[in-house]
Amino acid sequence: MTIWTLIRRSLRYHARAHLGTLLGAAIGAAVLTGALLVGDSVRGSLREMALARLGKTHLAAATGDRFFRPALAREILSGSETFSAAALALPATMSSGEGSARANRVQALGVDGAFWKLASQSPAFGEIPADGVVLNAPLAAQLRVKAGDTVLLRVSRVSQLSRDAPLASQDNATAALRLKVHAIVSDAELGRFSLQANQVAPFNAFVPLDRLQREAGAVNGANLLLVSREPKSDLKPAEADSETLAKTIAQQLRTSWKLADAQMELRVDVTNGFVELRTPRIFLDPPVVVAATNAFPGARLIQTYFINELRAGVRAAPYSMVTAAGAPLVPAEMSDDEILLNQWLADDLRAAPGDTVALRYFAVGTARTLEERTNSFRVRAVVPLALPYADRALMPDFPGVAKAESTRDWDASLPIQAGRIRPQDDRYWKEWRGTPKAFVTLAAGEKLWSNRFGTHTAVRFPLPAGATGTNALAALRDDIEVRLLAAVDPTSVGFRFEPVREQALAASAQGQDFGGLFIGFSFFLIGAALLLVALLFQLGVERRAQEIGTLLALGFTPAQVRRLLLGEGAALALLGSLFGAAGGVWYARAMLHGLSTVWSEAVGGATLSYHGSPGTLALGIIASVLVAVATLWLALRKQAALPARELLANENVESHASENGAPKRSRGFAIGTVAFLSALALTGWAFTAADAAAAGIFFGAGALLLIAALAFMAAWFARLSRADAGEHLSLAVMAERNVARRGRRSLATAAMLACGTFLVVSIGAFRLDENAGASSRASGTGGFTLLGESALPVVHDLNTQSGRDFFGLDAKALEGVSFVALRVRDGDDASCLNLNRAQKPRLLGGNPEALAGRFTFANRVDGVLPDRPWKALKRGEFYPMKDQPLAADEVAAIGDAASIQWALGKKLGDTIEFTDERGRAFKVRLVASLAGSILQGSLLIDEAEFAQRFPGEAGYRMFLVDAPSNRAADVSAALTRALSDTGLELAPASRRLAQLNAVQNTYLSTFQVLGGLGLLLGSAGLGVVVLRNVLERRGELALLLAVGFRPSALRRLVVSEHAVLLLLGLGAGVGAALVAVLPMWLKPGAQPPPISLCITLAVVLNAGLVWTWGATVLALRGELLDALRSE
């Protein structure tokens, strides 16, 4: 007979005794494997969402406020396996036809048939009619509409000049389209299309491309270029080819694009013999200017600016154009403090060479603020009002001005005082339009009027020497276009292709590890199952003492016997793990159902589906077997250590385990006293500590109180074990003595219940309360009452009267209300509400001084002043090391601590790479972190840095509102009504904080639920302890029965002594936990403990009593007198 045969037969013979061990192993394996499957499912769901929102898209270039020809998408095709589509994406709002429902932050997408070819599943609907719109399911649900219903789409109109620019018109900023819902598109049909890695589907409205172009003023324009490489087998992308594909597309773009795709145009001036490069964006991009002058060294730069006033002494001419240029308009030897006046202006001002002329003009500030400045120049000469000076083309197409027939028709957003315009000014405009009245050097103009939108308004290319005629100009034009397109880097004008598919898959793969998270949540449940396995297996081994003695007597060594028993246990662990793996699938499905319903706040409302893999199941089985076998090995260490004679005589194994090592009474009392006094000291300190630290201090006090309770318990057991034998005995006294008889086992049982109860209950101390000190500037709300976001930018300062007047806001309604407005560069949500790993987080640009004294900083790097941490955002104020400022390509940023650590996987001092609008890479350095704030999800940088790098991001789209709390609802209603066209959506700041806090609070609730199940299972271990104790004492109990005790009295004796352990364990855990959660209950408006927690503890208590009673009845059945005869 081999050892394997012996193991197999032993398993069959002791099958009934092994059922409990098998069940415990199966439960542990089910929970462990299920937790791993939850992690797989979350990752799989995120991957599925990522592929659904992108369809077959691999690369994407989003050009923002820059527009290219849609035909470019067809022209850059590089092969049969690649196709592309152009779309027009604009921010919008939408309401149902009757206005009963509204959706803000809608993404209006102008698309054609090529776009739908990117969908994983071909759409079921046909071509969208001109008056139709296709909605995705979330938007249709928000508006409560269906196919055939009417909706109103309000979309942002295109402005060639940034609406932040002073001359940009603010009228007709939106266009309203009344459309009929053509169909509701599913996720598989590209309904949740988005370039941001977020599991929450956006609000998408799909409109025919030509209709949206026409209504939004972007005729023949698109700002989204999507590229796909058709997979050869299935929808799984070839991520490794993303870099190669990007390079191929970039090369194709260089050979296919035209000047119109960079919003540039060439104008041939036959009269003056030159070709002029200009842009409808008014200011040429600096990289374009550099490329033009490098390719054509003789190119002439032009800068024309709108001047408020030219004054010579007491005479002044209002609102004129002044041009900065080089030769031949301005003499090469002219100095930067000199000016040329045309004859009309010289006559009007009665100025002559040598006189001084002052220019007043508006300088563009960081926001849409205007600072009026004055500079004086000396008149060098007066030039005739004839060519080349009488050139109205020197003025760019300023919106609202260039096409006006009269000065009375000017529609510029500048604060023009119409009363200052004289009749002669209007006559000049009608005859000469925007012909400049004065000229300065190019260097002077660049110094005075350069701004973040650009500097130069045109570049002129003269004919080469000796060339004349129309044909020469046409040849020059063609040459300029070819050389300019070759010299300009497409990325510098917005064409940057991002590997969006690769980024999306990385974001889903690197997201929150829910497998590890649920193993942590379930560790009590797993631990309870393993404890049950160990207790049941050990009990079975102890009941086989005679069998073990026989094996030893036959010559087996103790080590061989232990290996034999461990082999049995390993077989049980393997079988239990196989059963448990099947149960793990159901456990995972149950947890996913919980995450999609009652625990949905932990996953930001995402709907998760089951995605299990054979590899994860195998890993779960292997891990479960290893853990179970390790547990059994620990349980068997002392088995087979007794002599064979004693085992054959079936002497009590436990009686040989010396109890003399039980803790001494004095030691237990001393430890308990020190721990108790320390707990009191910590509690007193916690009452004086700040709220953020108080929770941790109270938790520490509760933990010390738990240690004190267990130490006093050990001292009590030691006292009982040494009590006077002559003391009067009763059932109660006997119960006490029996509790202390095996002090270590009793203490371990009570400690297990106490620790489990303490953690399950006290974890509530770490629940976050958004209402605690919400009005304080140091709280997570920063003292702000409302938080708002708009779909369309707001370019007016709501803190000024002019800004409030623009929106018709009542001064009384906003009395005592102030705003901190933030610029927004869209990116991935880096809050705990997003399960994906943010690849490019959203950037906010704000004024650091406006946030001074608000929020609490969790940490900061060296160089950030503790009393002025927000100043670190200002360039020149922050010196990270050895008084060295940030590098030129670095920007300081502050973010929420949770965003930095969990959503971004970064730490303070790290950098994140970004690319600005002109294709220039720069780094954002994390210099400080906020503790639990409403700014979680974004990184905040200085507004000046933001505006410099993203000049196309006009206005503000996030607002922190400081308003009296008792008027918050009225202020919110007034703002929402007045700014309805911008899609402003306001909510209490405390509500936003509650949404963020709900993630941690839901995690804690999940832990408490699963921990409660672990306690419930652990209470079954108490039943095994009872069974073990009673079986060891059958002879003693038989003696009591022989001297006259009734069986019912014996049952009460056993139940009462073990009920004491149950009550001691639960009581010590709950008592210590009450101290830990004290700060939460002391807060105003605190809620009582969840009913579910109270029910859990009640169930654990009753279950423990039931297990104890059942084990007692089971152990006392049969003839006890037989046990007495064997003594």
XYZ file of C-alpha atoms in Angstrom, residues 598-981:
384
model
C -26.583 49.780 -4.404
C -22.830 50.470 -4.639
C -22.981 52.327 -7.964
C -21.521 55.488 -6.413
C -18.203 53.645 -6.079
C -17.919 53.320 -9.870
C -19.340 56.671 -10.920
C -22.626 55.151 -12.050
C -21.016 52.905 -14.667
C -22.791 49.714 -15.700
C -20.423 46.779 -15.368
C -20.745 43.370 -16.984
C -19.095 40.036 -16.248
C -15.802 39.360 -18.024
C -14.116 36.257 -16.657
C -11.103 34.530 -18.124
C -9.878 30.925 -17.728
C -6.518 32.291 -16.616
C -8.090 34.178 -13.716
C -10.115 31.109 -12.705
C -6.941 29.020 -12.727
C -5.095 31.670 -10.720
C -7.938 31.758 -8.217
C -7.885 27.976 -7.834
C -4.112 27.839 -7.397
C -4.101 30.719 -4.903
C -6.972 29.156 -2.964
C -5.236 25.776 -2.770
C -1.968 27.338 -1.617
C -3.662 29.461 1.041
C -5.756 26.545 2.302
C -2.779 24.163 2.411
C -0.695 26.749 4.269
C -3.529 27.146 6.776
C -3.740 23.371 7.280
C 0.028 23.116 7.706
C -0.098 25.682 10.504
C -2.936 23.736 12.125
C -1.009 20.432 11.970
C 2.330 21.601 13.375
C 1.722 20.031 16.822
C -0.113 16.959 15.625
C 1.475 13.493 16.014
C 3.865 14.928 18.578
C 2.527 12.771 21.493
C 3.758 9.246 22.238
C 1.895 6.439 20.498
C 0.796 4.905 23.851
C -1.036 8.035 24.901
C -2.659 8.434 21.492
C -3.778 4.769 21.502
C -5.233 5.319 24.966
C -7.117 8.302 23.448
C -5.814 10.649 26.112
C -6.756 14.262 25.765
C -4.372 15.913 23.347
C -5.119 19.402 24.530
C -4.379 18.527 28.127
C -0.749 18.150 27.182
C -0.616 21.596 25.748
C 0.555 23.408 28.826
C -1.721 26.173 29.903
C 0.914 27.392 32.283
C 1.974 29.826 29.659
C -1.245 31.802 29.967
C -0.721 35.478 30.558
C -0.045 36.379 34.119
C -2.676 38.421 35.877
C -0.269 41.231 36.759
C 1.064 41.517 33.229
C -2.417 41.653 31.693
C -3.584 44.221 34.234
C -0.503 46.407 33.646
C -0.873 46.323 29.862
C -4.590 47.042 30.123
C -4.056 49.983 32.482
C -1.431 51.606 30.252
C -3.562 51.116 27.139
C -6.693 52.444 28.885
C -4.965 55.572 30.174
C -3.399 56.156 26.752
C -6.851 55.861 25.165
C -8.202 58.465 27.573
C -5.317 60.800 26.768
C -5.819 60.423 23.015
C -9.544 61.020 23.385
C -8.905 64.256 25.250
C -6.415 65.349 22.601
C -8.837 64.496 19.789
C -11.434 66.938 21.143
C -8.949 69.779 20.629
C -7.566 68.619 17.266
C -8.656 69.751 13.826
C -11.437 67.807 12.159
C -9.094 66.228 9.619
C -6.845 64.768 12.344
C -9.542 64.043 14.925
C -10.902 60.982 13.101
C -7.486 59.301 13.050
C -6.828 60.153 16.715
C -10.205 58.802 17.817
C -9.548 55.631 15.807
C -6.222 55.229 17.590
C -7.965 55.744 20.932
C -10.491 53.060 20.027
C -7.727 50.640 19.050
C -5.961 51.237 22.389
C -9.248 50.692 24.192
C -9.625 47.373 22.394
C -6.124 46.354 23.497
C -6.999 47.375 27.044
C -10.186 45.298 26.973
C -8.356 42.193 25.744
C -5.560 42.698 28.318
C -8.096 43.016 31.162
C -9.831 39.930 29.790
C -6.553 37.985 29.932
C -5.984 39.180 33.506
C -9.496 38.053 34.442
C -8.914 34.611 32.945
C -5.627 34.376 34.898
C -7.426 35.253 38.140
C -10.142 32.673 37.541
C -7.602 29.964 36.780
C -5.985 30.563 40.202
C -9.181 31.000 42.198
C -9.573 29.244 45.564
C -10.841 25.703 45.050
C -12.839 25.900 48.257
C -15.050 28.637 46.921
C -18.750 27.827 46.768
C -19.500 26.328 43.387
C -22.545 27.032 41.224
C -23.229 26.623 37.534
C -22.215 30.256 36.991
C -18.940 29.827 38.885
C -18.244 26.588 37.046
C -18.888 28.354 33.736
C -16.409 31.076 34.678
C -13.801 28.480 35.702
C -14.235 26.581 32.444
C -13.811 29.776 30.404
C -10.454 30.346 32.097
C -9.492 26.678 31.982
C -8.123 27.047 28.477
C -7.295 30.709 28.682
C -5.390 30.987 25.417
C -8.119 29.345 23.403
C -10.805 31.426 25.116
C -8.816 34.645 24.689
C -8.122 33.871 21.033
C -11.834 33.234 20.403
C -12.923 36.460 22.099
C -10.104 38.448 20.464
C -11.082 37.209 16.986
C -14.662 38.359 17.488
C -13.576 41.627 19.132
C -11.101 42.589 16.402
C -13.531 41.721 13.629
C -16.335 43.673 15.259
C -14.057 46.642 15.952
C -12.911 46.925 12.345
C -16.362 46.425 10.846
C -17.945 49.048 13.119
C -15.094 51.537 13.508
C -14.344 51.772 9.823
C -17.280 54.175 9.816
C -14.987 56.716 11.492
C -13.421 57.283 8.108
C -16.674 58.129 6.383
C -16.392 61.557 4.810
C -19.015 64.177 5.650
C -19.437 66.898 3.047
C -21.506 69.032 5.426
C -18.833 69.251 8.111
C -17.651 72.852 8.071
C -18.823 73.257 4.472
C -18.933 77.036 4.843
C -15.331 77.163 6.065
C -12.686 78.300 3.601
C -10.473 75.469 4.821
C -13.060 72.793 3.960
C -13.280 70.725 0.813
C -15.671 73.275 -0.697
C -13.170 76.095 -0.145
C -16.023 78.046 1.425
C -17.804 78.263 -1.938
C -21.557 77.780 -1.915
C -22.096 76.804 -5.545
C -20.067 75.090 -8.253
C -21.029 75.618 -11.870
C -19.965 74.470 -15.319
C -21.144 75.820 -18.650
C -21.267 74.171 -22.049
C -20.303 77.386 -23.862
C -17.628 79.796 -22.640
C -18.531 82.918 -20.691
C -16.168 85.705 -21.733
C -17.520 88.439 -19.443
C -16.346 88.943 -15.865
C -19.332 88.259 -13.628
C -17.646 90.137 -10.798
C -18.024 93.412 -12.701
C -21.155 95.434 -13.247
C -20.619 95.433 -17.018
C -20.385 91.656 -17.035
C -23.594 91.332 -15.023
C -25.348 93.894 -17.198
C -24.476 91.928 -20.336
C -26.511 88.980 -19.026
C -29.224 91.157 -17.520
C -28.463 90.098 -13.957
C -30.177 92.041 -11.225
C -27.692 93.765 -8.911
C -29.856 93.032 -5.883
C -30.048 89.327 -6.701
C -26.238 89.112 -6.725
C -25.598 91.300 -3.712
C -22.809 89.759 -1.635
C -22.003 87.239 -4.397
C -18.536 86.821 -5.895
C -17.092 84.467 -8.495
C -13.825 82.684 -9.147
C -13.958 81.876 -12.855
C -11.732 79.158 -14.287
C -10.654 78.462 -17.842
C -10.992 74.838 -18.961
C -8.893 72.697 -21.279
C -10.869 69.489 -21.695
C -9.164 66.235 -20.820
C -9.694 63.012 -18.919
C -11.558 63.179 -15.642
C -8.898 62.522 -12.989
C -11.342 62.149 -10.097
C -12.204 59.000 -8.180
C -15.458 58.920 -10.180
C -13.493 57.763 -13.224
C -12.361 54.138 -13.115
C -9.907 54.686 -15.978
C -6.365 55.901 -15.437
C -6.393 59.504 -16.675
C -3.867 59.870 -19.487
C -4.285 63.612 -20.125
C -6.129 65.202 -17.199
C -8.288 68.273 -17.564
C -6.475 71.560 -16.998
C -7.982 74.581 -15.249
C -6.580 78.080 -15.474
C -7.321 80.453 -12.627
C -6.078 83.444 -10.708
C -4.105 82.101 -7.704
C -4.784 85.261 -5.719
C -8.523 84.652 -5.918
C -8.046 81.284 -4.197
C -5.753 82.512 -1.419
C -6.802 81.169 1.970
C -9.164 78.602 0.503
C -9.043 74.806 0.822
C -6.630 72.774 2.940
C -3.326 71.615 1.507
C -2.443 67.977 2.092
C 1.186 68.317 1.058
C 3.607 70.443 -0.921
C 7.102 70.198 -2.329
C 10.067 72.166 -1.038
C 9.968 75.708 -2.284
C 6.230 76.192 -1.763
C 5.660 78.678 1.024
C 3.344 77.185 3.690
C 1.556 80.482 4.304
C 1.112 81.275 0.588
C 0.880 77.933 -1.227
C -1.240 79.274 -4.102
C 1.564 81.668 -5.016
C 3.527 78.649 -6.223
C 1.485 78.773 -9.436
C 2.945 82.150 -10.365
C 6.066 81.958 -12.492
C 8.868 83.609 -10.613
C 7.294 82.900 -7.237
C 8.215 79.224 -7.029
C 11.786 77.934 -6.741
C 11.739 74.163 -6.338
C 15.408 73.685 -5.635
C 18.418 75.875 -4.884
C 16.649 79.059 -5.932
C 16.297 77.823 -9.508
C 12.979 78.769 -11.144
C 10.888 76.393 -13.198
C 12.237 75.611 -16.655
C 10.759 77.511 -19.563
C 8.831 74.430 -20.671
C 7.455 73.709 -17.198
C 4.304 74.971 -15.521
C 3.506 74.592 -11.818
C 0.203 72.875 -10.994
C -1.862 72.074 -7.917
C -4.266 69.141 -7.780
C -6.332 67.161 -5.344
C -4.330 64.583 -3.381
C -6.685 61.741 -4.399
C -6.431 62.708 -8.083
C -2.646 62.817 -7.985
C -2.169 59.516 -6.153
C -4.965 57.310 -7.459
C -6.320 58.724 -10.726
C -2.948 59.801 -12.140
C -0.639 57.409 -10.292
C 1.763 60.281 -9.586
C 3.378 61.963 -6.611
C 4.350 65.530 -5.858
C 7.347 66.640 -7.863
C 6.406 64.468 -10.850
C 5.623 65.989 -14.228
C 2.952 65.263 -16.827
C 3.539 66.040 -20.494
C 1.068 68.146 -22.465
C 1.041 69.776 -25.878
C -0.167 73.320 -26.392
C -2.246 74.617 -29.297
C 0.818 75.272 -31.416
C 2.193 71.767 -31.062
C 4.823 72.679 -28.480
C 5.404 70.131 -25.713
C 5.483 71.379 -22.139
C 5.440 69.787 -18.709
C 3.104 70.347 -15.800
C 4.916 69.902 -12.478
C 2.851 68.869 -9.468
C 3.928 71.183 -6.653
C 1.152 70.876 -4.049
C -1.950 68.822 -3.292
C -5.329 69.663 -1.777
C -7.068 67.513 0.825
C -10.465 66.272 -0.379
C -11.632 69.202 -2.495
C -14.284 69.950 -5.096
C -11.426 70.557 -7.568
C -10.722 66.834 -7.652
C -10.454 65.590 -11.211
C -8.454 68.498 -12.646
C -5.088 70.195 -12.373
C -5.040 73.932 -11.719
C -2.409 76.184 -13.285
C -1.964 79.949 -13.398
C -4.401 81.666 -15.769
C -1.595 83.595 -17.445
C 0.213 80.330 -18.274
C -3.048 78.796 -19.471
C -3.923 81.706 -21.758
C -0.419 81.750 -23.226
C -0.494 78.061 -24.115
C -4.161 77.722 -25.044
C -5.213 81.107 -26.523
C -8.029 79.409 -28.416
C -9.785 78.402 -25.199
C -11.879 81.528 -24.932
C -13.653 82.535 -21.752
C -14.492 80.561 -18.652
C -16.441 77.350 -18.255
C -16.133 76.610 -14.532
C -17.315 78.886 -11.751
C -16.795 78.782 -8.003
C -19.549 80.915 -6.485
C -19.285 82.454 -3.035
C -22.813 83.390 -1.992
C -24.737 83.627 1.286
C -25.866 80.085 2.097
C -29.413 81.203 2.887
C -29.749 82.637 -0.637
C -27.969 79.879 -2.538
C -31.123 78.607 -4.237
C -32.179 82.103 -5.370
C -28.688 82.929 -6.666
C -28.529 79.622 -8.523
C -31.923 80.204 -10.134
C -31.015 83.757 -11.200
C -27.705 82.706 -12.745
C -29.126 79.643 -14.482
C -31.924 81.713 -15.999
C -29.691 84.594 -17.135
C -26.952 82.367 -18.563
C -29.241 79.708 -20.023
C -27.798 80.155 -23.524
